[in-house]
XYZ file of C-alpha atoms in Angstrom:
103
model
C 80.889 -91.004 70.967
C 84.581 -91.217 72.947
C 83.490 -91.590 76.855
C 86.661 -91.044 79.366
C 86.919 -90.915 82.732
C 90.263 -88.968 82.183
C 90.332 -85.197 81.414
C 92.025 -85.738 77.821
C 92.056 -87.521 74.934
C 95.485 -88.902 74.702
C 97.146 -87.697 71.050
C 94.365 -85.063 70.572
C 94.451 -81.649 71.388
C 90.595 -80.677 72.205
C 88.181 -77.932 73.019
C 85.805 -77.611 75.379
C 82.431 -76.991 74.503
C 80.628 -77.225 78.216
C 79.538 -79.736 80.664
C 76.634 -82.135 79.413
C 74.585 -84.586 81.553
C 71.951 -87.170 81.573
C 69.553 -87.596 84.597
C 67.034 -90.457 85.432
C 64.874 -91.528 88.420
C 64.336 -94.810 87.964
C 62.326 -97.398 90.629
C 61.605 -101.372 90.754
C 58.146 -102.248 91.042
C 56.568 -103.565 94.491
C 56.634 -107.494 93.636
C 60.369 -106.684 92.946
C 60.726 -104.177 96.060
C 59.284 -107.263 98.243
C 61.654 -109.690 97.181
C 64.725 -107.509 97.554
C 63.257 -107.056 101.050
C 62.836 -110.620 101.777
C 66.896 -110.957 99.976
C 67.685 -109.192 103.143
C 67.093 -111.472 105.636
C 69.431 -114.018 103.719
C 72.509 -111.578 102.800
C 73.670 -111.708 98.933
C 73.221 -109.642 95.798
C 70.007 -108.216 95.421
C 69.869 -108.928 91.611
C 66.651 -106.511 91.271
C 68.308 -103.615 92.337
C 71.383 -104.205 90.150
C 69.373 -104.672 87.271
C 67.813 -101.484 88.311
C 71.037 -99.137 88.406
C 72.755 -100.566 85.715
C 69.674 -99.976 83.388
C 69.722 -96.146 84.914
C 73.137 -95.982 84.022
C 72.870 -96.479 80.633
C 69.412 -94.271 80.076
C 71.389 -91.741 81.886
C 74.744 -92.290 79.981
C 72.445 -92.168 76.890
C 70.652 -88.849 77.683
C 74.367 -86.913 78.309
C 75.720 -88.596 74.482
C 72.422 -86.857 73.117
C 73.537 -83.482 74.936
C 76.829 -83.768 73.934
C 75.746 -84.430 70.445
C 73.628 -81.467 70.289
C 76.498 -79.352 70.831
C 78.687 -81.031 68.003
C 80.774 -82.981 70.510
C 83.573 -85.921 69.591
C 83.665 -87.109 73.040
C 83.259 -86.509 76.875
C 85.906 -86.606 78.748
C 85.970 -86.427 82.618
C 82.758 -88.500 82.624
C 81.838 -89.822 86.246
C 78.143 -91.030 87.687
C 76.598 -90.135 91.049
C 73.691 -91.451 92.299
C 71.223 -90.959 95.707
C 68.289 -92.128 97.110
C 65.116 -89.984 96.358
C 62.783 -92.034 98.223
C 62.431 -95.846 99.135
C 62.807 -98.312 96.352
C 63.538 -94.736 93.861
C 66.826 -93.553 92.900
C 68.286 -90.998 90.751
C 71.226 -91.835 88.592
C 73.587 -88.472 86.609
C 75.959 -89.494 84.176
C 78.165 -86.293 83.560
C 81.125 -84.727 82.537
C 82.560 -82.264 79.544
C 81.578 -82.607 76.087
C 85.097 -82.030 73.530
C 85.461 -81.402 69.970
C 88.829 -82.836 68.682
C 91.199 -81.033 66.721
């Protein structure tokens, strides 16, 4: 599956079958959640919490490609991620964006 952050697919013409996204709330465990507290006090990359949000990325990145599948998609195009807080130590990850056929 094509991913783009662009709104094309350069040399294709394409139609648009409808926006697809993948969702996940994903959280680090307390022995982790202490440490990244205790990381504070020190300043630097808080390795626990990267780990965290990339791995929410890609379950979320994977959950839109299975959307956009469903619908007989070549690609998404327009793809972008947000992300919040949902409580401490919690957050919610959406990859999302338009699921194409090419022609």
């Amino acid at each position: 599956m094509l991913l783009l952050n662009i709104d094309y697919i350069p040399g294709k013409e394409i139609e648009a079958l409808g926006i697809v996204k993948g969702t996940v709330v994903q959280s680090k465990n307390f022995g982790k959640d202490f440490m990244a507290g205790m990381k504070t006090l020190v300043g630097g990359e808080i390795v626990g919490y990267t780990e965290m949000l990339v791995e929410a990325r890609q379950i979320a990145t994977k959950r839109m490609v299975d959307e956009a599948e469903a619908l007989g998609a070549d690609a998404v195009v327009n793809m972008r991620f947000g992300s919040s807080s949902v409580m401490q130590g919690a957050a919610e990850v959406i990859a999302y964006g338009t699921a194409v056929r090419c022609r």
